[in-house]
CSV table of C-alpha atoms in Angstrom, one decimal:
chain,number,residue,atom,x,y,z
A,1,MET,CA,0.0,0.0,0.0
A,2,GLY,CA,2.8,2.4,0.9
A,3,ALA,CA,5.8,3.4,-1.2
A,4,ARG,CA,9.4,4.5,-0.9
A,5,ILE,CA,9.9,8.2,-1.0
A,6,ALA,CA,12.9,10.6,-0.8
A,7,LEU,CA,13.1,13.3,1.9
A,8,ALA,CA,15.8,15.8,2.7
A,9,CYS,CA,17.0,17.3,6.0
A,10,ARG,CA,17.1,21.0,6.5
A,11,ASP,CA,20.8,21.0,5.7
A,12,GLY,CA,19.9,19.3,2.4
A,13,GLY,CA,21.1,15.8,3.2
A,14,PRO,CA,18.8,13.2,1.4
A,15,PHE,CA,17.5,10.0,2.8
A,16,ALA,CA,14.8,7.4,2.1
A,17,ALA,CA,11.5,6.9,3.9
A,18,TYR,CA,8.4,4.7,3.6
A,19,HIS,CA,5.2,6.6,3.1
A,20,ALA,CA,1.7,5.2,3.7
A,21,PRO,CA,-1.2,7.5,2.8
A,22,PRO,CA,-4.4,7.4,4.9
A,23,LEU,CA,-7.2,5.2,3.6
A,24,GLU,CA,-9.9,6.7,5.9
A,25,ALA,CA,-10.7,10.3,6.9
A,26,ARG,CA,-7.3,11.7,8.0
A,27,ARG,CA,-6.7,11.6,11.7
A,28,GLY,CA,-3.2,13.1,11.6
A,29,GLY,CA,0.4,12.1,10.7
A,30,ILE,CA,2.6,9.5,12.4
A,31,VAL,CA,6.4,9.4,12.1
A,32,MET,CA,7.3,5.7,12.7
A,33,LEU,CA,10.8,5.1,14.0
A,34,HIS,CA,12.4,1.8,13.4
A,35,ALA,CA,14.6,-0.5,15.5
A,36,ILE,CA,18.2,-1.0,14.7
A,37,TRP,CA,17.4,-3.2,11.7
A,38,GLY,CA,15.9,-0.4,9.6
A,39,VAL,CA,12.7,0.1,7.7
A,40,THR,CA,11.8,-3.6,7.9
A,41,PRO,CA,8.8,-5.5,6.5
A,42,HIS,CA,7.2,-5.3,10.0
A,43,ILE,CA,7.7,-1.5,10.1
A,44,ARG,CA,6.2,-1.1,6.7
A,45,GLN,CA,3.2,-3.4,7.5
A,46,LEU,CA,2.5,-1.6,10.8
A,47,SER,CA,2.7,1.7,8.8
A,48,ASP,CA,0.1,0.3,6.3
A,49,SER,CA,-2.1,-0.9,9.2
A,50,LEU,CA,-2.2,2.6,10.8
A,51,ALA,CA,-2.8,4.1,7.4
A,52,GLU,CA,-5.9,1.9,7.1
A,53,GLN,CA,-7.1,3.6,10.3
A,54,GLY,CA,-6.7,7.1,8.9
A,55,TYR,CA,-3.2,8.1,9.7
A,56,GLU,CA,-0.6,9.3,7.2
A,57,VAL,CA,2.6,7.5,8.1
A,58,ILE,CA,6.2,8.2,7.3
A,59,ALA,CA,8.8,5.8,8.4
A,60,PRO,CA,12.2,7.5,7.8
A,61,SER,CA,15.4,5.5,7.4
A,62,LEU,CA,17.3,6.8,10.4
A,63,MET,CA,20.8,5.7,9.6
A,64,ASP,CA,21.2,4.2,6.1
A,65,ALA,CA,22.5,5.8,2.9
A,66,ALA,CA,19.9,7.4,0.7
A,67,ASP,CA,20.2,4.7,-1.9
A,68,ALA,CA,20.3,1.7,0.5
A,69,ASP,CA,17.5,-0.9,0.0
A,70,PHE,CA,15.0,-1.4,2.7
A,71,PRO,CA,15.5,-4.7,4.5
A,72,VAL,CA,13.7,-7.8,3.2
A,73,GLU,CA,13.7,-9.5,6.6
A,74,ASP,CA,12.7,-8.4,10.0
A,75,LEU,CA,15.6,-9.8,11.9
A,76,THR,CA,19.1,-10.6,10.6
A,77,PRO,CA,21.3,-11.5,13.6
A,78,ALA,CA,24.4,-11.9,11.5
A,79,ILE,CA,24.5,-8.2,10.8
A,80,LEU,CA,23.7,-7.0,14.3
A,81,ASP,CA,27.2,-5.9,15.1
A,82,ASP,CA,27.4,-3.9,11.9
A,83,ARG,CA,24.0,-2.3,12.6
A,84,MET,CA,25.0,-1.3,16.1
A,85,ALA,CA,28.3,0.1,14.9
A,86,LEU,CA,26.4,2.1,12.2
A,87,GLY,CA,24.0,3.4,14.9
A,88,LYS,CA,26.8,4.7,17.0
A,89,LEU,CA,28.6,6.2,14.0
A,90,THR,CA,25.4,7.9,12.9
A,91,GLY,CA,24.6,9.5,16.2
A,92,TRP,CA,21.2,10.9,17.3
A,93,GLY,CA,22.1,14.5,17.1
A,94,ALA,CA,24.1,14.5,13.9
A,95,THR,CA,22.0,12.5,11.6
A,96,THR,CA,19.0,10.7,13.1
A,97,LEU,CA,17.1,13.5,14.7
A,98,PRO,CA,17.5,15.8,11.7
A,99,ARG,CA,15.9,13.0,9.7
A,100,VAL,CA,13.1,12.7,12.2
A,101,GLN,CA,12.5,16.5,12.0
A,102,ALA,CA,12.4,16.3,8.2
A,103,ALA,CA,9.7,13.6,8.4
A,104,ILE,CA,7.7,15.7,10.9
A,105,ASP,CA,8.0,18.7,8.6
A,106,ALA,CA,6.7,16.6,5.7
A,107,LEU,CA,3.4,15.9,7.4
A,108,ASP,CA,0.4,18.1,8.0
A,109,GLY,CA,-0.5,18.3,11.6
A,110,PRO,CA,-1.3,17.0,14.1
A,111,VAL,CA,1.9,14.9,13.9
A,112,PHE,CA,2.7,12.1,16.3
A,113,VAL,CA,5.8,10.1,16.8
A,114,MET,CA,6.2,6.4,17.8
A,115,GLY,CA,9.3,4.3,17.8
A,116,PHE,CA,10.8,0.9,18.8
A,117,CYS,CA,14.1,0.0,20.5
A,118,TYR,CA,16.7,2.3,18.8
A,119,GLY,CA,13.6,4.1,17.5
A,120,GLY,CA,12.2,4.2,21.0
A,121,THR,CA,15.1,6.1,22.3
A,122,THR,CA,14.9,8.3,19.2
A,123,ALA,CA,11.2,8.9,19.9
A,124,TRP,CA,12.1,10.0,23.4
A,125,LEU,CA,14.7,12.5,22.1
A,126,ALA,CA,12.3,13.7,19.5
A,127,ALA,CA,9.8,14.5,22.3
A,128,CYS,CA,12.6,16.5,24.0
A,129,ARG,CA,14.2,18.2,21.1
A,130,CYS,CA,12.1,18.2,17.9
A,131,ASP,CA,9.4,20.8,17.0
A,132,GLY,CA,5.9,20.3,15.7
A,133,VAL,CA,5.1,17.1,17.6
A,134,ALA,CA,1.7,16.6,19.3
A,135,ALA,CA,2.4,13.4,21.2
A,136,VAL,CA,5.0,10.6,21.4
A,137,SER,CA,4.9,6.9,22.3
A,138,ALA,CA,8.2,5.2,22.9
A,139,PHE,CA,8.6,1.4,23.0
A,140,TYR,CA,11.4,-0.3,24.9
A,141,GLY,CA,14.0,2.4,24.2
A,142,GLY,CA,17.2,1.0,25.7
A,143,ASP,CA,19.1,4.3,26.0
A,144,ILE,CA,16.2,6.5,27.4
A,145,ALA,CA,17.6,6.1,30.9
A,146,ALA,CA,20.9,7.7,29.7
A,147,TYR,CA,18.9,10.8,28.5
A,148,ARG,CA,16.5,10.9,31.5
A,149,ASP,CA,17.7,14.4,32.4
A,150,GLU,CA,16.0,15.7,29.3
A,151,THR,CA,12.3,16.7,29.5
A,152,PRO,CA,9.7,16.0,26.8
A,153,LYS,CA,8.0,19.1,25.3
A,154,THR,CA,4.9,17.2,24.5
A,155,ALA,CA,2.6,14.5,25.8
A,156,THR,CA,4.7,11.3,26.0
A,157,ILE,CA,4.2,7.7,27.2
A,158,LEU,CA,6.7,4.9,27.5
A,159,HIS,CA,6.3,1.1,27.2
A,160,PHE,CA,8.7,-1.5,28.7
A,161,GLY,CA,8.6,-5.3,29.1
A,162,LYS,CA,9.0,-6.6,32.6
A,163,THR,CA,11.2,-9.4,31.5
A,164,ASP,CA,13.3,-7.4,29.0
A,165,SER,CA,16.8,-8.8,29.1
A,166,LEU,CA,18.2,-5.7,27.4
A,167,ILE,CA,16.7,-3.0,29.7
A,168,PRO,CA,17.0,-3.6,33.4
A,169,MET,CA,14.2,-2.5,35.7
A,170,ALA,CA,16.7,-0.3,37.4
A,171,ASP,CA,16.8,1.8,34.3
A,172,VAL,CA,13.0,2.0,34.2
A,173,ASP,CA,13.0,3.1,37.8
A,174,ALA,CA,15.6,5.7,37.1
A,175,ILE,CA,13.4,7.2,34.4
A,176,ARG,CA,10.3,7.1,36.7
A,177,ASP,CA,12.3,8.8,39.5
A,178,ALA,CA,13.4,11.6,37.0
A,179,HIS,CA,9.8,12.0,35.6
A,180,PRO,CA,7.3,10.9,38.2
A,181,GLU,CA,4.5,12.5,36.2
A,182,LEU,CA,5.3,10.4,33.1
A,183,PRO,CA,3.0,7.5,32.2
A,184,ILE,CA,5.3,4.4,32.1
A,185,TYR,CA,3.6,1.1,31.2
A,186,LEU,CA,5.0,-2.3,32.1
A,187,TYR,CA,4.0,-5.4,30.3
A,188,ASP,CA,4.4,-9.1,31.0
A,189,ALA,CA,6.7,-9.5,28.0
A,190,GLY,CA,10.3,-9.3,27.0
A,191,HIS,CA,12.1,-7.0,24.5
A,192,ALA,CA,10.6,-6.2,21.1
A,193,PHE,CA,7.1,-7.5,22.2
A,194,VAL,CA,5.5,-5.6,19.3
A,195,ALA,CA,8.0,-7.0,16.7
A,196,PRO,CA,7.9,-10.5,15.2
A,197,SER,CA,11.2,-11.4,17.0
A,198,GLY,CA,9.7,-11.1,20.5
A,199,HIS,CA,6.0,-10.8,19.7
A,200,HIS,CA,3.6,-11.0,22.7
A,201,PRO,CA,0.2,-10.4,21.2
A,202,ASP,CA,-1.7,-9.2,24.3
A,203,SER,CA,1.1,-6.8,25.3
A,204,ALA,CA,1.4,-5.5,21.7
A,205,ARG,CA,-2.3,-5.0,21.4
A,206,LEU,CA,-2.6,-3.1,24.7
A,207,ALA,CA,0.5,-0.9,24.0
A,208,LEU,CA,-0.8,0.0,20.5
A,209,LEU,CA,-4.2,0.8,21.9
A,210,ARG,CA,-2.8,3.1,24.5
A,211,THR,CA,-0.7,4.7,21.8
A,212,LEU,CA,-3.6,5.4,19.6
A,213,GLN,CA,-5.7,6.7,22.5
A,214,LEU,CA,-2.9,9.1,23.3
A,215,PHE,CA,-2.8,10.3,19.7
A,216,GLN,CA,-6.5,10.7,19.5
A,217,ARG,CA,-6.6,12.8,22.7
A,218,ALA,CA,-3.6,14.9,21.6
A,219,GLY,CA,-5.1,15.5,18.2
A,220,GLY,CA,-8.3,16.8,19.6
A,221,GLY,CA,-10.4,13.7,19.1
A,222,LYS,CA,-12.2,11.5,21.6
A,223,ALA,CA,-10.2,8.3,22.5
A,224,GLU,CA,-12.0,5.1,21.4
A,225,ASN,CA,-12.4,2.3,23.9
């Protein structure tokens, strides 16, 4: 349903993104932020699913070269070290957040942001640093605790799995201590519970429901039960 598009940062740097236009009356725009693997089939399918509900979705490629192909698989363990190294080399401030801002700028408001793992931390930083965002939902962002001294400028919720082997509960507690007013939801699941690799259907369903309720409220609509 969606298609690959080209966007450019404010400094002119080009990058690729996946764009899914709304199929129902438009509710707003969503910037979908991928995990370390890139704009995978799951990210594209989730974008299409939200487009069916009336959202215009852009999933920007956060770290890859402009001409790089989108992944054909959701999980490729053999390239994890290379992807992690690329993420560190790219850097949130230097490349990733400018791409997020460009995706926000490409959408008519209200614009919402959601992200997973690497994209979950990126969503947190977008809530704190980017402009033009109505609400943010961040899923299992492993480095959010490292940036807990920053404060979101918009309505923000966080989602973590209680048995996540990559994010200790001490980190979640540290975020809660720094932001006692922030809704932080815990699920009986591990890491990546929305993604195919760690999918936990009940947790994924509830987290996505809470996300869309937040977006509906922040966009001026009445949340659906």
